[in-house]
Amino acid sequence: MDVDTRLLRYFATVAEEGSLTRAAERMFVSQPALTKQIKQLESQLGVLLFTRSRAGMALTEPGRALVARVPALLADWDRALRETKSAADRAARVLRVGFVASAANETTQQIVAMFARRRPGWRVDMRQAAWSNPTAGLADGDVDAALLRLPFPGQNSLRVKVLFTEPRWVALPTTHPFATRDRIPFRDLWEEPFVAAPPETGWWREYWLAADEREGHPVRIGAVTDQPDDWLSAIANGYGIALTPESSARFYARPGITYRPVSGVSPSQVGIAWAPIDDTNPIVQDFVRCCLDSRSPGPGETVT
């Protein structure tokens, strides 16, 4: 009998969290979808893996037997998958680099050029990810490294080096009354509807809503988007405003949208991330070194 490794990952996460709600947030899926996947695994195995109660999800005896084996099984599969893809990359002389939004801003092209000089004949394949995939495919082994906005879910299980820090600004419809201000206190934005990432992104979404910097004030959601173009359209059409890196004013300038500095909210960071298994991968480490060597502050940025 064959079992999808995705089902085993869901099972392991629920077992670790002891809660469908927390596991769903961590896996970036809805709770009903996660419940369906757990039931599917139980059906395939023909055993009950959890007992469900208001207190959470408790492992049954078969569940405890399975959870003792699953971590090693998944680790071996992940290692085999990464090694297989790395072998294909080496044969094609391609390094896959994921990114979200504007990657490392203006430094991105410099990093790619430095890598080309360090590794003649190699090509960097830049792969943009949706906001519902805040590791840009790195957690799934779809890329070799990623240029990401910090913090992001799963960060503690990866290697991360901070490249630079930049302020968070706000993107508003040009017709918004606040659009003429030179600087806007974040407190003045608390009553505004916000354009948010999908709920399954969990605390990555919460960070870009600055949910923990509102002194308990609830967030109003005006629209949910997963791509920069949809995000820009929602703001321009007046469905909400959004916190965004200062560099968005350069990379995502669009008629109908105004960007303004915000006071009273913490800054954003950009980092280079890779999997621990690639600590000894010379190609990945060369790219990491290029990222670190290219660190010089752009407009509004501070090198960390």
mmCIF file of C-alpha atoms in Angstrom:
data_model
loop_
_atom_site.group_PDB
_atom_site.id
_atom_site.type_symbol
_atom_site.label_atom_id
_atom_site.label_comp_id
_atom_site.label_asym_id
_atom_site.label_seq_id
_atom_site.Cartn_x
_atom_site.Cartn_y
_atom_site.Cartn_z
ATOM 1 C CA MET A 1 0.000 0.000 0.000
ATOM 2 C CA ASP A 2 1.324 3.440 -0.993
ATOM 3 C CA VAL A 3 0.688 6.481 1.216
ATOM 4 C CA ASP A 4 1.191 10.063 0.070
ATOM 5 C CA THR A 5 4.013 11.648 2.088
ATOM 6 C CA ARG A 6 1.869 14.791 2.282
ATOM 7 C CA LEU A 7 -0.618 12.887 4.455
ATOM 8 C CA LEU A 8 2.192 11.759 6.733
ATOM 9 C CA ARG A 9 3.375 15.366 7.122
ATOM 10 C CA TYR A 10 -0.114 16.432 8.119
ATOM 11 C CA PHE A 11 -0.317 13.560 10.594
ATOM 12 C CA ALA A 12 3.080 14.378 12.131
ATOM 13 C CA THR A 13 2.186 18.050 12.535
ATOM 14 C CA VAL A 14 -1.152 17.326 14.200
ATOM 15 C CA ALA A 15 0.570 14.839 16.509
ATOM 16 C CA GLU A 16 3.210 17.403 17.442
ATOM 17 C CA GLU A 17 0.787 20.288 17.957
ATOM 18 C CA GLY A 18 -1.992 18.236 19.574
ATOM 19 C CA SER A 19 -4.451 20.610 17.925
ATOM 20 C CA LEU A 20 -6.035 20.774 14.489
ATOM 21 C CA THR A 21 -6.220 24.569 14.688
ATOM 22 C CA ARG A 22 -2.517 25.066 15.429
ATOM 23 C CA ALA A 23 -1.485 22.391 12.936
ATOM 24 C CA ALA A 24 -3.604 23.974 10.201
ATOM 25 C CA GLU A 25 -1.961 27.362 10.794
ATOM 26 C CA ARG A 26 1.491 25.809 10.715
ATOM 27 C CA MET A 27 0.786 23.879 7.489
ATOM 28 C CA PHE A 28 -0.950 26.850 5.786
ATOM 29 C CA VAL A 29 -4.178 24.913 5.170
ATOM 30 C CA SER A 30 -7.714 25.350 6.424
ATOM 31 C CA GLN A 31 -8.838 23.286 9.395
ATOM 32 C CA PRO A 32 -11.594 21.459 7.431
ATOM 33 C CA ALA A 33 -9.058 20.528 4.740
ATOM 34 C CA LEU A 34 -6.639 19.209 7.357
ATOM 35 C CA THR A 35 -9.384 17.185 9.040
ATOM 36 C CA LYS A 36 -10.214 15.640 5.662
ATOM 37 C CA GLN A 37 -6.566 14.670 5.087
ATOM 38 C CA ILE A 38 -6.265 13.010 8.499
ATOM 39 C CA LYS A 39 -9.454 11.030 7.868
ATOM 40 C CA GLN A 40 -8.105 10.002 4.468
ATOM 41 C CA LEU A 41 -4.914 8.662 6.060
ATOM 42 C CA GLU A 42 -6.905 6.774 8.696
ATOM 43 C CA SER A 43 -9.071 5.281 5.956
ATOM 44 C CA GLN A 44 -6.058 4.140 3.951
ATOM 45 C CA LEU A 45 -4.408 2.558 6.983
ATOM 46 C CA GLY A 46 -7.633 1.157 8.375
ATOM 47 C CA VAL A 47 -6.891 2.400 11.885
ATOM 48 C CA LEU A 48 -7.900 5.285 14.146
ATOM 49 C CA LEU A 49 -4.871 7.533 14.700
ATOM 50 C CA PHE A 50 -6.389 10.157 17.015
ATOM 51 C CA THR A 51 -9.141 10.492 19.544
ATOM 52 C CA ARG A 52 -10.790 13.886 19.228
ATOM 53 C CA SER A 53 -12.090 15.972 22.104
ATOM 54 C CA ARG A 54 -12.445 19.587 23.166
ATOM 55 C CA ALA A 55 -9.004 19.284 24.729
ATOM 56 C CA GLY A 56 -7.423 18.538 21.353
ATOM 57 C CA MET A 57 -6.119 15.567 19.386
ATOM 58 C CA ALA A 58 -4.702 12.656 21.385
ATOM 59 C CA LEU A 59 -2.784 9.838 19.699
ATOM 60 C CA THR A 60 -4.210 6.331 19.879
ATOM 61 C CA GLU A 61 -1.936 3.313 20.311
ATOM 62 C CA PRO A 62 -1.641 2.858 16.503
ATOM 63 C CA GLY A 63 -1.057 6.599 16.238
ATOM 64 C CA ARG A 64 1.834 6.435 18.723
ATOM 65 C CA ALA A 65 3.351 3.527 16.781
ATOM 66 C CA LEU A 66 3.185 5.487 13.535
ATOM 67 C CA VAL A 67 4.472 8.782 14.938
ATOM 68 C CA ALA A 68 7.571 6.992 16.240
ATOM 69 C CA ARG A 69 8.521 6.109 12.649
ATOM 70 C CA VAL A 70 7.270 9.024 10.581
ATOM 71 C CA PRO A 71 9.905 11.719 11.363
ATOM 72 C CA ALA A 72 12.815 9.525 10.254
ATOM 73 C CA LEU A 73 10.878 8.341 7.211
ATOM 74 C CA LEU A 74 10.096 11.900 6.108
ATOM 75 C CA ALA A 75 13.643 13.075 6.796
ATOM 76 C CA ASP A 76 15.025 10.266 4.614
ATOM 77 C CA TRP A 77 12.552 11.097 1.852
ATOM 78 C CA ASP A 78 13.357 14.815 2.003
ATOM 79 C CA ARG A 79 17.066 14.044 1.836
ATOM 80 C CA ALA A 80 16.582 11.734 -1.145
ATOM 81 C CA LEU A 81 14.395 14.290 -2.915
ATOM 82 C CA ARG A 82 16.839 17.158 -2.376
ATOM 83 C CA GLU A 83 19.813 15.056 -3.448
ATOM 84 C CA THR A 84 17.972 13.950 -6.588
ATOM 85 C CA LYS A 85 17.012 17.511 -7.505
ATOM 86 C CA SER A 86 20.495 18.774 -6.670
ATOM 87 C CA ALA A 87 22.000 16.158 -8.968
ATOM 88 C CA ALA A 88 19.693 17.333 -11.751
ATOM 89 C CA ASP A 89 20.652 20.946 -11.050
ATOM 90 C CA ARG A 90 24.351 20.122 -11.171
ATOM 91 C CA ALA A 91 23.896 18.336 -14.470
ATOM 92 C CA ALA A 92 22.017 21.332 -15.897
ATOM 93 C CA ARG A 93 24.253 23.830 -14.014
ATOM 94 C CA VAL A 94 21.172 25.611 -12.660
ATOM 95 C CA LEU A 95 20.622 26.995 -9.147
ATOM 96 C CA ARG A 96 16.940 27.400 -8.242
ATOM 97 C CA VAL A 97 16.295 30.454 -6.059
ATOM 98 C CA GLY A 98 12.827 31.213 -4.736
ATOM 99 C CA PHE A 99 11.667 34.665 -3.785
ATOM 100 C CA VAL A 100 8.589 36.565 -2.626
ATOM 101 C CA ALA A 101 7.669 39.998 -4.039
ATOM 102 C CA SER A 102 10.814 42.064 -4.790
ATOM 103 C CA ALA A 103 13.378 39.517 -3.505
ATOM 104 C CA ALA A 104 16.487 41.444 -2.358
ATOM 105 C CA ASN A 105 15.363 44.668 -4.044
ATOM 106 C CA GLU A 106 17.983 46.313 -6.287
ATOM 107 C CA THR A 107 20.668 43.995 -4.880
ATOM 108 C CA THR A 108 19.109 40.959 -6.593
ATOM 109 C CA GLN A 109 20.739 41.602 -9.976
ATOM 110 C CA GLN A 110 24.091 42.243 -8.301
ATOM 111 C CA ILE A 111 23.860 38.924 -6.440
ATOM 112 C CA VAL A 112 23.074 37.016 -9.631
ATOM 113 C CA ALA A 113 25.959 38.705 -11.468
ATOM 114 C CA MET A 114 28.394 37.924 -8.635
ATOM 115 C CA PHE A 115 27.311 34.278 -8.656
ATOM 116 C CA ALA A 116 27.813 34.073 -12.432
ATOM 117 C CA ARG A 117 31.387 35.320 -11.989
ATOM 118 C CA ARG A 118 32.010 32.900 -9.128
ATOM 119 C CA ARG A 119 30.485 29.955 -10.983
ATOM 120 C CA PRO A 120 31.023 30.412 -14.743
ATOM 121 C CA GLY A 121 28.560 28.434 -16.817
ATOM 122 C CA TRP A 122 25.961 28.300 -14.057
ATOM 123 C CA ARG A 123 22.580 29.997 -14.287
ATOM 124 C CA VAL A 124 20.323 31.258 -11.483
ATOM 125 C CA ASP A 125 16.680 30.359 -12.044
ATOM 126 C CA MET A 126 14.651 32.920 -10.060
ATOM 127 C CA ARG A 127 11.203 31.566 -9.096
ATOM 128 C CA GLN A 128 8.586 33.924 -7.669
ATOM 129 C CA ALA A 129 6.146 32.459 -5.143
ATOM 130 C CA ALA A 130 2.705 33.517 -3.988
ATOM 131 C CA TRP A 131 2.247 34.939 -0.497
ATOM 132 C CA SER A 132 0.549 31.690 0.521
ATOM 133 C CA ASN A 133 4.015 30.105 0.134
ATOM 134 C CA PRO A 134 6.183 32.371 2.334
ATOM 135 C CA THR A 135 9.247 30.071 2.097
ATOM 136 C CA ALA A 136 9.017 30.365 -1.723
ATOM 137 C CA GLY A 137 9.262 26.594 -2.141
ATOM 138 C CA LEU A 138 12.284 26.106 0.114
ATOM 139 C CA ALA A 139 10.393 24.124 2.761
ATOM 140 C CA ASP A 140 9.179 21.715 0.065
ATOM 141 C CA GLY A 141 12.571 21.314 -1.603
ATOM 142 C CA ASP A 142 11.381 23.004 -4.793
ATOM 143 C CA VAL A 143 14.268 25.506 -4.671
ATOM 144 C CA ASP A 144 17.855 25.409 -3.438
ATOM 145 C CA ALA A 145 17.800 28.771 -1.655
ATOM 146 C CA ALA A 146 15.380 31.642 -1.184
ATOM 147 C CA LEU A 147 15.392 35.403 -0.718
ATOM 148 C CA LEU A 148 12.634 35.993 1.809
ATOM 149 C CA ARG A 149 10.918 38.547 4.005
ATOM 150 C CA LEU A 150 11.444 37.804 7.688
ATOM 151 C CA PRO A 151 9.921 36.531 9.823
ATOM 152 C CA PHE A 152 8.260 33.628 8.010
ATOM 153 C CA PRO A 153 6.653 30.329 9.119
ATOM 154 C CA GLY A 154 9.163 27.493 9.351
ATOM 155 C CA GLN A 155 12.087 29.880 9.743
ATOM 156 C CA ASN A 156 13.500 28.035 12.758
ATOM 157 C CA SER A 157 13.999 24.825 10.758
ATOM 158 C CA LEU A 158 16.079 26.563 8.073
ATOM 159 C CA ARG A 159 19.366 28.428 7.931
ATOM 160 C CA VAL A 160 18.788 32.184 7.619
ATOM 161 C CA LYS A 161 21.150 35.130 7.297
ATOM 162 C CA VAL A 162 19.736 38.649 7.422
ATOM 163 C CA LEU A 163 20.835 40.854 4.518
ATOM 164 C CA PHE A 164 19.207 44.176 5.314
ATOM 165 C CA THR A 165 16.417 45.933 7.206
ATOM 166 C CA GLU A 166 13.985 48.490 5.818
ATOM 167 C CA PRO A 167 11.001 50.370 7.265
ATOM 168 C CA ARG A 168 7.424 49.264 6.777
ATOM 169 C CA TRP A 169 5.340 51.874 4.986
ATOM 170 C CA VAL A 170 1.648 51.899 4.100
ATOM 171 C CA ALA A 171 0.095 51.624 0.645
ATOM 172 C CA LEU A 172 -3.125 53.659 0.281
ATOM 173 C CA PRO A 173 -5.514 54.621 -2.491
ATOM 174 C CA THR A 174 -4.382 58.006 -3.791
ATOM 175 C CA THR A 175 -7.846 59.339 -2.933
ATOM 176 C CA HIS A 176 -7.492 58.367 0.732
ATOM 177 C CA PRO A 177 -7.514 61.359 3.140
ATOM 178 C CA PHE A 178 -4.207 60.186 4.671
ATOM 179 C CA ALA A 179 -2.443 60.063 1.289
ATOM 180 C CA THR A 180 -1.377 63.701 1.586
ATOM 181 C CA ARG A 181 0.363 63.220 4.946
ATOM 182 C CA ASP A 182 4.148 63.140 5.110
ATOM 183 C CA ARG A 183 4.137 60.450 7.820
ATOM 184 C CA ILE A 184 1.270 58.496 9.371
ATOM 185 C CA PRO A 185 1.215 57.176 12.958
ATOM 186 C CA PHE A 186 0.266 53.504 12.866
ATOM 187 C CA ARG A 187 -2.345 54.130 15.535
ATOM 188 C CA ASP A 188 -4.257 56.297 13.028
ATOM 189 C CA LEU A 189 -4.603 53.263 10.739
ATOM 190 C CA TRP A 190 -6.149 50.872 13.268
ATOM 191 C CA GLU A 191 -9.720 51.530 12.131
ATOM 192 C CA GLU A 192 -8.876 51.147 8.448
ATOM 193 C CA PRO A 193 -9.714 47.973 6.484
ATOM 194 C CA PHE A 194 -6.557 46.104 5.456
ATOM 195 C CA VAL A 195 -5.738 43.995 2.404
ATOM 196 C CA ALA A 196 -4.401 40.736 3.851
ATOM 197 C CA ALA A 197 -2.652 37.554 2.769
ATOM 198 C CA PRO A 198 -4.728 34.317 2.876
ATOM 199 C CA PRO A 199 -5.609 33.086 6.401
ATOM 200 C CA GLU A 200 -3.691 29.832 5.927
ATOM 201 C CA THR A 201 -0.406 31.780 5.999
ATOM 202 C CA GLY A 202 -0.929 32.079 9.760
ATOM 203 C CA TRP A 203 1.363 34.408 11.631
ATOM 204 C CA TRP A 204 3.095 35.575 8.434
ATOM 205 C CA ARG A 205 -0.217 37.228 7.586
ATOM 206 C CA GLU A 206 -0.474 38.524 11.156
ATOM 207 C CA TYR A 207 2.967 40.132 10.892
ATOM 208 C CA TRP A 208 1.992 42.114 7.780
ATOM 209 C CA LEU A 209 -1.161 43.218 9.553
ATOM 210 C CA ALA A 210 1.012 44.168 12.570
ATOM 211 C CA ALA A 211 -1.583 42.358 14.672
ATOM 212 C CA ASP A 212 0.685 42.264 17.727
ATOM 213 C CA GLU A 213 1.473 46.002 17.512
ATOM 214 C CA ARG A 214 -2.116 47.218 17.885
ATOM 215 C CA GLU A 215 -2.389 46.983 21.672
ATOM 216 C CA GLY A 216 -5.164 44.425 21.272
ATOM 217 C CA HIS A 217 -7.133 46.499 18.774
ATOM 218 C CA PRO A 218 -8.842 44.131 16.276
ATOM 219 C CA VAL A 219 -7.860 44.077 12.603
ATOM 220 C CA ARG A 220 -10.434 44.928 9.943
ATOM 221 C CA ILE A 221 -10.009 42.885 6.742
ATOM 222 C CA GLY A 222 -11.192 44.578 3.559
ATOM 223 C CA ALA A 223 -9.844 42.057 1.026
ATOM 224 C CA VAL A 224 -7.671 38.932 0.798
ATOM 225 C CA THR A 225 -5.116 38.528 -2.005
ATOM 226 C CA ASP A 226 -2.282 36.143 -2.824
ATOM 227 C CA GLN A 227 -0.402 37.936 -5.627
ATOM 228 C CA PRO A 228 1.130 41.415 -5.988
ATOM 229 C CA ASP A 229 -1.116 42.396 -8.922
ATOM 230 C CA ASP A 230 -4.288 41.444 -7.046
ATOM 231 C CA TRP A 231 -2.962 43.212 -3.947
ATOM 232 C CA LEU A 232 -2.333 46.413 -5.898
ATOM 233 C CA SER A 233 -5.758 46.268 -7.550
ATOM 234 C CA ALA A 234 -7.523 45.807 -4.201
ATOM 235 C CA ILE A 235 -5.766 48.852 -2.760
ATOM 236 C CA ALA A 236 -6.316 51.030 -5.841
ATOM 237 C CA ASN A 237 -10.001 50.076 -5.871
ATOM 238 C CA GLY A 238 -10.384 51.217 -2.271
ATOM 239 C CA TYR A 239 -10.998 47.846 -0.605
ATOM 240 C CA GLY A 240 -8.292 48.479 1.961
ATOM 241 C CA ILE A 241 -4.789 49.636 2.766
ATOM 242 C CA ALA A 242 -1.690 47.553 3.511
ATOM 243 C CA LEU A 243 1.610 47.656 5.324
ATOM 244 C CA THR A 244 4.458 47.033 2.917
ATOM 245 C CA PRO A 245 8.248 47.433 2.716
ATOM 246 C CA GLU A 246 9.428 50.909 1.787
ATOM 247 C CA SER A 247 10.893 49.475 -1.433
ATOM 248 C CA SER A 248 7.385 48.736 -2.704
ATOM 249 C CA ALA A 249 7.136 52.424 -3.564
ATOM 250 C CA ARG A 250 9.873 51.764 -6.148
ATOM 251 C CA PHE A 251 9.012 48.245 -7.298
ATOM 252 C CA TYR A 252 5.225 48.493 -7.255
ATOM 253 C CA ALA A 253 4.533 52.101 -8.245
ATOM 254 C CA ARG A 254 1.100 52.284 -9.868
ATOM 255 C CA PRO A 255 -1.388 55.060 -10.693
ATOM 256 C CA GLY A 256 -4.016 55.294 -7.988
ATOM 257 C CA ILE A 257 -1.717 54.083 -5.181
ATOM 258 C CA THR A 258 0.298 56.251 -2.794
ATOM 259 C CA TYR A 259 2.989 55.022 -0.397
ATOM 260 C CA ARG A 260 3.673 56.833 2.861
ATOM 261 C CA PRO A 261 6.057 56.280 5.828
ATOM 262 C CA VAL A 262 4.479 54.928 9.015
ATOM 263 C CA SER A 263 5.662 55.590 12.562
ATOM 264 C CA GLY A 264 5.066 53.272 15.498
ATOM 265 C CA VAL A 265 5.506 49.966 13.635
ATOM 266 C CA SER A 266 8.597 47.733 13.492
ATOM 267 C CA PRO A 267 10.712 47.399 10.312
ATOM 268 C CA SER A 268 10.954 44.491 7.881
ATOM 269 C CA GLN A 269 14.000 42.339 7.124
ATOM 270 C CA VAL A 270 15.183 40.448 4.047
ATOM 271 C CA GLY A 271 17.287 37.325 4.398
ATOM 272 C CA ILE A 272 18.871 34.518 2.433
ATOM 273 C CA ALA A 273 17.612 31.093 3.522
ATOM 274 C CA TRP A 274 18.649 27.528 2.751
ATOM 275 C CA ALA A 275 18.113 24.021 4.136
ATOM 276 C CA PRO A 276 20.548 22.657 6.773
ATOM 277 C CA ILE A 277 21.340 19.736 4.487
ATOM 278 C CA ASP A 278 22.941 22.229 2.085
ATOM 279 C CA ASP A 279 25.437 23.553 4.640
ATOM 280 C CA THR A 280 28.067 21.554 2.728
ATOM 281 C CA ASN A 281 26.677 22.123 -0.765
ATOM 282 C CA PRO A 282 29.371 24.253 -2.461
ATOM 283 C CA ILE A 283 26.995 25.726 -5.055
ATOM 284 C CA VAL A 284 24.405 26.852 -2.500
ATOM 285 C CA GLN A 285 27.115 28.185 -0.197
ATOM 286 C CA ASP A 286 28.664 30.170 -3.051
ATOM 287 C CA PHE A 287 25.285 31.813 -3.623
ATOM 288 C CA VAL A 288 24.953 32.558 0.095
ATOM 289 C CA ARG A 289 28.395 34.169 0.077
ATOM 290 C CA CYS A 290 27.401 36.293 -2.917
ATOM 291 C CA CYS A 291 24.341 37.467 -0.986
ATOM 292 C CA LEU A 292 26.399 38.363 2.066
ATOM 293 C CA ASP A 293 29.150 40.020 0.018
ATOM 294 C CA SER A 294 26.618 42.171 -1.826
ATOM 295 C CA ARG A 295 25.236 43.731 1.335
ATOM 296 C CA SER A 296 25.212 47.489 0.947
ATOM 297 C CA PRO A 297 22.291 49.674 2.002
ATOM 298 C CA GLY A 298 19.865 50.725 -0.708
ATOM 299 C CA PRO A 299 17.391 53.595 -0.328
ATOM 300 C CA GLY A 300 15.860 53.297 3.134
ATOM 301 C CA GLU A 301 17.740 50.076 3.933
ATOM 302 C CA THR A 302 20.093 49.277 6.788
ATOM 303 C CA VAL A 303 22.614 46.468 6.468
ATOM 304 C CA THR A 304 22.391 44.041 9.384
#
